[in-house]
């Protein structure tokens, strides 16, 4: 059942304790939302614990998680943040999947799996929803909480760069700067500018693999196991390269391809108006208009040829 | 003489025409401020022309400048935007340097060279000052004007990423999104994400030149003429690489060195608390706390050795 702020407030004020579930492969928004909500519940005298299928990336998110996830206890209340679908809970799907009493989310694709869902499908981030909920409730948040919530808004919006950024996200950022004196420049440096030396050198190697099609409107980077072995990197390390495929001036669509055991994982990005979600759906995958994915089997050269044709058709529409 | 919004308003309302000077090596803020102000004057029925020592970079800023700089005429009024010092006018310093009646700026270092100066030294960008002036005056700005002013705020703040971002910058962005429906995501893509294929490949070559000192706290990239020749690039193309020197996790200070005819140009960046302006001042240069520069003569290896020692002393303070 979808609920509004008023019902979410009574729910939170009436719970005695809570476990807060964040999604697997945790990012800035679910980590910020989880720990931000934990801070808010603390203000209300409610103990809570933040859990995740995976470890929270360290040291990247230490400035959020170093307060601790909270002690272990048998919770009476189960809350999910930034989780559109039970299966994104990983190992916790079995334990808590059908016991979520409150879900706070901003994904329009939310499966409505929880007893009550506070969904704002047009919000930049789950952290934006939680900030507005705290405002609604009149809870005075801490500087650490503001830091958590700013991080989620910044990371989900690409530091206010992408389409999904709402005017409200900017207003909240202004508010946090004025009222809580958050060290936003340092957060942004960690989230957006800093990389490891290995990552920096890897990026310059990956650039060399870029291939240009359709007069520059399509770029493809394909990393086979053989190439990854030669570069000395695991496939896990090849996360986050998809945006690189649309950084050239003429780019309309970019595809980052990684070989897996039995298939190729294809991550699509759209620079402007092409809806890559539609393209990926036609190939058995899915996603958002500007970022989507699918998997393909067969010979790499055949796959590329077919992808180029598919994108060419989409561009001519 | 420094003036406030009220006096700036009467000045603008009483001028019959204006030439608007932007600084040499024009960037998003002075271009946005120049063309934004031109739009505002048009609303008031005042003809104006935007001028610059250099050509406005094309196609990068075409979305701003394609309305035209305005026809040539003998101006009665001279306005400077985003110009802290007459010498930044380049060839226009001789013609207009002592004739500037109004300067609108946000540089705390403004030399107060104009008859009247509307200075907000804590503003993110000159465009922030101009937006607030238009608000103060009750001028209904156009979507093109909002696009110009957003661009200046975004580029000077690194898309709201850096220390210099004010809460007001966020509020203005929110306002522009709500009221003028600007295509901010496309602006940001052009300003921050898009690069030419040559630039992309050059970056991956420059990364290879990075040297690490002081346990990773100092990184230096030095490009000699010999190296530039081997890479097939001119020294002009080596603009904008300084931030790369502080992108590693442990970085505190980064120095990008380029060989010139008779010396080496050293661009410093600080990741956190080291004041590189102080370092550069001690070496005969200057700048801001987080971005400063100086020039050095002698043998490159000796220069590097001396810079490492200087930075080591600064870090131990």
Coordinates of N, CA and C in Angstrom, one line a residue, chain A residues 142-269:
Chain A
X142 N 21.0 15.7 12.7 CA 22.4 16.0 13.1 C 23.2 16.3 11.9
X143 N 24.4 16.8 12.1 CA 25.3 17.1 11.0 C 25.6 15.8 10.2
X144 N 25.8 14.7 11.0 CA 26.1 13.5 10.4 C 25.0 13.0 9.5
X145 N 23.8 13.2 10.0 CA 22.6 12.8 9.2 C 22.5 13.7 7.9
X146 N 22.8 15.0 8.0 CA 22.8 15.8 6.8 C 23.8 15.4 5.8
X147 N 25.0 15.0 6.4 CA 26.1 14.5 5.5 C 25.7 13.2 4.8
X148 N 25.0 12.3 5.5 CA 24.5 11.1 4.9 C 23.5 11.4 3.7
X149 N 22.6 12.3 4.0 CA 21.5 12.5 3.0 C 22.0 13.3 1.9
X150 N 22.9 14.3 2.1 CA 23.6 15.0 1.0 C 24.3 14.0 0.1
X151 N 25.0 13.1 0.7 CA 25.8 12.1 -0.1 C 24.9 11.3 -1.1
X152 N 23.7 10.9 -0.6 CA 22.8 10.2 -1.4 C 22.2 11.0 -2.6
X153 N 21.9 12.3 -2.3 CA 21.4 13.1 -3.3 C 22.5 13.4 -4.4
X154 N 23.7 13.7 -3.9 CA 24.8 14.0 -4.8 C 25.1 12.8 -5.7
X155 N 25.2 11.7 -5.1 CA 25.7 10.5 -5.9 C 24.6 10.1 -6.9
X156 N 23.3 10.1 -6.5 CA 22.3 9.7 -7.5 C 22.1 10.8 -8.6
X157 N 22.5 12.0 -8.4 CA 22.3 13.0 -9.4 C 23.5 13.3 -10.2
X158 N 24.6 12.6 -9.8 CA 25.9 13.0 -10.5 C 26.3 14.4 -10.1
X159 N 26.2 14.7 -8.8 CA 26.4 16.0 -8.3 C 25.6 17.1 -9.1
X160 N 24.3 16.8 -9.1 CA 23.3 17.8 -9.7 C 23.5 18.0 -11.2
X161 N 24.1 17.0 -11.8 CA 24.4 17.1 -13.2 C 23.4 16.5 -14.1
X162 N 22.7 15.5 -13.7 CA 21.9 14.7 -14.6 C 20.4 15.1 -14.5
X163 N 19.7 14.8 -15.6 CA 18.3 14.9 -15.8 C 17.4 14.7 -14.5
X164 N 17.8 13.6 -13.8 CA 17.0 13.2 -12.6 C 17.1 14.2 -11.5
X165 N 17.9 15.2 -11.5 CA 18.1 16.2 -10.5 C 16.8 17.0 -10.4
X166 N 16.2 17.1 -9.2 CA 15.0 17.9 -9.1 C 15.4 19.3 -8.5
X167 N 14.5 20.3 -8.7 CA 14.7 21.6 -8.0 C 14.8 21.4 -6.5
X168 N 13.9 20.4 -6.0 CA 13.9 20.1 -4.6 C 15.3 19.7 -4.1
X169 N 16.0 18.9 -4.9 CA 17.4 18.4 -4.5 C 18.3 19.7 -4.3
X170 N 18.2 20.7 -5.2 CA 19.0 21.9 -5.0 C 18.6 22.6 -3.7
X171 N 17.3 22.7 -3.5 CA 16.8 23.4 -2.3 C 17.3 22.7 -1.0
X172 N 17.2 21.4 -1.0 CA 17.7 20.7 0.2 C 19.2 20.9 0.4
X173 N 20.0 20.9 -0.7 CA 21.4 21.1 -0.6 C 21.7 22.5 0.0
X174 N 20.9 23.5 -0.5 CA 21.1 24.9 0.1 C 20.8 24.9 1.6
X175 N 19.7 24.2 1.9 CA 19.3 24.1 3.3 C 20.4 23.4 4.2
X176 N 20.9 22.4 3.7 CA 21.9 21.6 4.5 C 23.2 22.4 4.7
X177 N 23.5 23.2 3.6 CA 24.7 24.0 3.7 C 24.5 25.1 4.7
X178 N 23.3 25.8 4.7 CA 23.0 26.9 5.6 C 22.9 26.4 7.1
X179 N 22.2 25.3 7.2 CA 21.8 24.9 8.6 C 22.7 23.9 9.3
X180 N 23.4 23.1 8.5 CA 24.2 22.1 9.1 C 25.7 22.2 8.8
X181 N 26.1 23.1 7.9 CA 27.5 23.4 7.7 C 28.2 22.1 7.2
X182 N 27.6 21.3 6.4 CA 28.2 20.1 5.9 C 29.4 20.4 5.1
X183 N 30.4 19.5 5.1 CA 31.6 19.6 4.3 C 31.4 19.1 2.9
X184 N 30.5 19.7 2.2 CA 30.1 19.1 0.9 C 31.2 19.0 -0.1
X185 N 32.2 19.9 -0.1 CA 33.3 19.9 -1.0 C 34.1 18.6 -0.8
X186 N 34.4 18.3 0.5 CA 35.1 17.1 0.7 C 34.3 15.8 0.3
X187 N 33.1 15.8 0.6 CA 32.2 14.7 0.2 C 32.3 14.5 -1.3
X188 N 32.2 15.6 -2.0 CA 32.1 15.5 -3.5 C 33.5 15.1 -4.0
X189 N 34.6 15.6 -3.4 CA 35.9 15.1 -3.8 C 36.0 13.6 -3.7
X190 N 35.5 13.0 -2.6 CA 35.6 11.6 -2.4 C 34.7 10.8 -3.4
X191 N 33.5 11.4 -3.6 CA 32.5 10.7 -4.4 C 32.8 10.8 -5.9
X192 N 33.4 11.9 -6.3 CA 33.5 12.1 -7.8 C 34.9 12.3 -8.3
X193 N 35.8 12.8 -7.5 CA 37.1 13.1 -8.1 C 38.2 12.1 -7.8
X194 N 38.1 11.5 -6.6 CA 39.2 10.6 -6.2 C 39.2 9.3 -6.8
X195 N 40.3 8.8 -7.2 CA 40.4 7.4 -7.6 C 41.7 6.8 -7.2
X196 N 41.8 5.5 -7.2 CA 43.1 4.8 -6.9 C 44.0 4.9 -8.1
X197 N 45.3 4.7 -7.9 CA 46.3 4.8 -9.0 C 45.9 3.7 -10.0
X198 N 45.6 2.5 -9.5 CA 45.3 1.4 -10.3 C 44.1 1.7 -11.3
X199 N 43.1 2.4 -10.6 CA 41.9 2.7 -11.4 C 42.2 3.8 -12.5
X200 N 43.0 4.7 -12.1 CA 43.4 5.8 -13.0 C 44.2 5.2 -14.2
X201 N 45.1 4.3 -13.9 CA 45.8 3.7 -15.1 C 44.9 2.7 -15.9
X202 N 44.0 2.1 -15.2 CA 43.1 1.2 -15.9 C 42.2 2.0 -16.9
X203 N 41.7 3.2 -16.4 CA 40.9 4.0 -17.3 C 41.6 4.4 -18.6
X204 N 42.9 4.7 -18.4 CA 43.6 5.1 -19.6 C 43.8 3.9 -20.5
X205 N 43.9 2.7 -20.0 CA 44.0 1.5 -20.8 C 42.6 1.2 -21.5
X206 N 41.5 1.4 -20.8 CA 40.2 1.1 -21.3 C 39.9 2.1 -22.5
X207 N 40.3 3.3 -22.4 CA 40.1 4.3 -23.4 C 40.6 3.8 -24.7
X208 N 41.8 3.1 -24.7 CA 42.4 2.6 -25.9 C 41.5 1.6 -26.6
X209 N 40.6 1.0 -25.9 CA 39.8 0.0 -26.5 C 38.5 0.5 -27.2
X210 N 38.3 1.8 -27.2 CA 37.1 2.4 -27.7 C 37.1 2.3 -29.2
X211 N 35.9 1.8 -29.7 CA 35.7 1.7 -31.2 C 34.5 2.6 -31.5
X212 N 34.7 3.3 -32.7 CA 33.7 4.3 -33.1 C 32.9 3.8 -34.3
X213 N 31.6 3.9 -34.2 CA 30.7 3.5 -35.3 C 29.7 4.6 -35.7
X214 N 29.1 4.4 -36.8 CA 28.0 5.3 -37.2 C 28.4 6.8 -37.2
X215 N 29.6 7.1 -37.7 CA 30.1 8.4 -37.7 C 30.3 9.0 -36.4
X216 N 30.6 8.2 -35.4 CA 30.9 8.7 -34.0 C 29.7 8.7 -33.1
X217 N 28.5 8.5 -33.7 CA 27.3 8.5 -32.8 C 27.2 7.3 -31.9
X218 N 27.8 6.2 -32.3 CA 27.9 5.1 -31.4 C 29.3 4.7 -31.0
X219 N 29.6 4.5 -29.8 CA 30.9 4.1 -29.4 C 30.8 2.8 -28.6
X220 N 31.7 1.8 -28.8 CA 31.6 0.6 -28.1 C 33.0 0.3 -27.5
X221 N 33.0 -0.1 -26.2 CA 34.2 -0.6 -25.6 C 33.9 -2.0 -25.2
X222 N 34.7 -3.0 -25.7 CA 34.4 -4.4 -25.4 C 35.7 -5.0 -24.7
X223 N 35.4 -5.5 -23.5 CA 36.6 -6.1 -22.8 C 36.3 -7.6 -22.7
X224 N 37.1 -8.4 -23.4 CA 37.0 -9.9 -23.3 C 37.9 -10.3 -22.1
X225 N 37.7 -11.6 -21.7 CA 38.5 -12.2 -20.6 C 40.0 -12.1 -21.0
X226 N 40.3 -12.3 -22.3 CA 41.7 -12.3 -22.7 C 42.3 -10.9 -22.5
X227 N 41.5 -9.9 -22.8 CA 42.0 -8.5 -22.7 C 42.1 -8.2 -21.2
X228 N 41.1 -8.6 -20.4 CA 41.2 -8.3 -19.0 C 42.4 -9.0 -18.3
X229 N 42.7 -10.2 -18.7 CA 43.8 -11.0 -18.2 C 45.1 -10.2 -18.6
X230 N 45.2 -9.8 -19.9 CA 46.4 -9.1 -20.3 C 46.6 -7.8 -19.5
X231 N 45.5 -7.1 -19.1 CA 45.6 -5.9 -18.4 C 45.8 -6.2 -16.9
X232 N 45.6 -7.5 -16.5 CA 45.8 -7.8 -15.1 C 44.7 -7.4 -14.2
X233 N 43.4 -7.3 -14.7 CA 42.3 -6.9 -13.9 C 41.2 -8.0 -13.9
X234 N 40.5 -8.0 -12.8 CA 39.3 -8.9 -12.8 C 38.1 -8.2 -13.4
X235 N 37.1 -9.0 -13.8 CA 35.9 -8.4 -14.4 C 35.2 -7.4 -13.3
X236 N 35.3 -7.8 -12.0 CA 34.8 -6.9 -11.0 C 35.3 -5.5 -11.0
X237 N 36.6 -5.4 -11.4 CA 37.2 -4.1 -11.4 C 36.7 -3.2 -12.6
X238 N 36.0 -3.9 -13.5 CA 35.5 -3.1 -14.7 C 34.1 -2.5 -14.5
X239 N 33.8 -2.2 -13.3 CA 32.5 -1.5 -13.0 C 32.7 0.0 -13.3
X240 N 31.6 0.6 -13.7 CA 31.6 2.1 -13.8 C 32.3 2.7 -15.0
X241 N 32.5 1.9 -16.0 CA 33.1 2.4 -17.2 C 32.1 2.8 -18.3
X242 N 30.9 2.4 -18.1 CA 29.9 2.7 -19.2 C 29.8 4.1 -19.6
X243 N 29.8 5.1 -18.6 CA 29.7 6.5 -19.0 C 30.8 7.0 -19.9
X244 N 31.9 6.3 -19.9 CA 33.0 6.7 -20.8 C 32.6 6.5 -22.2
X245 N 31.6 5.6 -22.5 CA 31.3 5.3 -23.9 C 30.5 6.5 -24.5
X246 N 30.0 7.4 -23.7 CA 29.3 8.6 -24.3 C 30.0 9.9 -24.1
X247 N 31.3 9.9 -23.8 CA 31.9 11.2 -23.5 C 32.4 11.9 -24.7
X248 N 32.4 11.3 -25.9 CA 32.8 12.0 -27.1 C 31.7 12.9 -27.6
X249 N 32.1 14.0 -28.2 CA 31.2 15.1 -28.6 C 30.0 14.6 -29.4
X250 N 30.2 13.7 -30.4 CA 29.2 13.3 -31.3 C 28.3 12.2 -30.8
X251 N 28.7 11.6 -29.6 CA 28.1 10.4 -29.1 C 26.6 10.6 -28.9
X252 N 25.8 9.6 -29.3 CA 24.4 9.5 -29.0 C 24.2 8.3 -28.1
X253 N 24.8 7.2 -28.5 CA 24.7 5.9 -27.7 C 26.1 5.3 -27.4
X254 N 26.3 4.7 -26.3 CA 27.5 4.0 -26.0 C 27.2 2.7 -25.4
X255 N 28.1 1.7 -25.7 CA 27.8 0.4 -25.1 C 29.2 -0.2 -24.5
X256 N 29.1 -0.5 -23.3 CA 30.3 -1.1 -22.6 C 30.0 -2.6 -22.5
X257 N 30.8 -3.4 -23.1 CA 30.6 -4.9 -23.1 C 31.7 -5.6 -22.3
X258 N 31.2 -6.5 -21.4 CA 32.2 -7.3 -20.7 C 31.8 -8.8 -20.9
X259 N 32.9 -9.6 -21.1 CA 32.6 -11.0 -21.3 C 32.4 -11.6 -19.9
X260 N 31.4 -12.5 -19.8 CA 31.2 -13.3 -18.6 C 31.4 -14.8 -19.0
X261 N 31.1 -15.7 -18.0 CA 31.4 -17.1 -18.3 C 30.7 -17.6 -19.6
X262 N 29.4 -17.3 -19.7 CA 28.6 -17.8 -20.8 C 28.0 -16.8 -21.7
X263 N 28.3 -15.5 -21.4 CA 27.6 -14.5 -22.3 C 28.4 -13.2 -22.2
X264 N 27.9 -12.2 -22.8 CA 28.5 -10.8 -22.7 C 27.5 -9.9 -22.1
X265 N 27.9 -9.2 -21.1 CA 27.0 -8.2 -20.4 C 27.2 -6.9 -21.1
X266 N 26.1 -6.3 -21.6 CA 26.1 -5.1 -22.4 C 25.5 -4.0 -21.6
X267 N 26.2 -2.9 -21.3 CA 25.7 -1.8 -20.6 C 25.6 -0.6 -21.5
X268 N 24.3 -0.1 -21.7 CA 24.0 1.0 -22.7 C 23.9 2.3 -21.9
X269 N 24.4 3.3 -22.6 CA 24.2 4.7 -22.1 C 23.7 5.6 -23.3

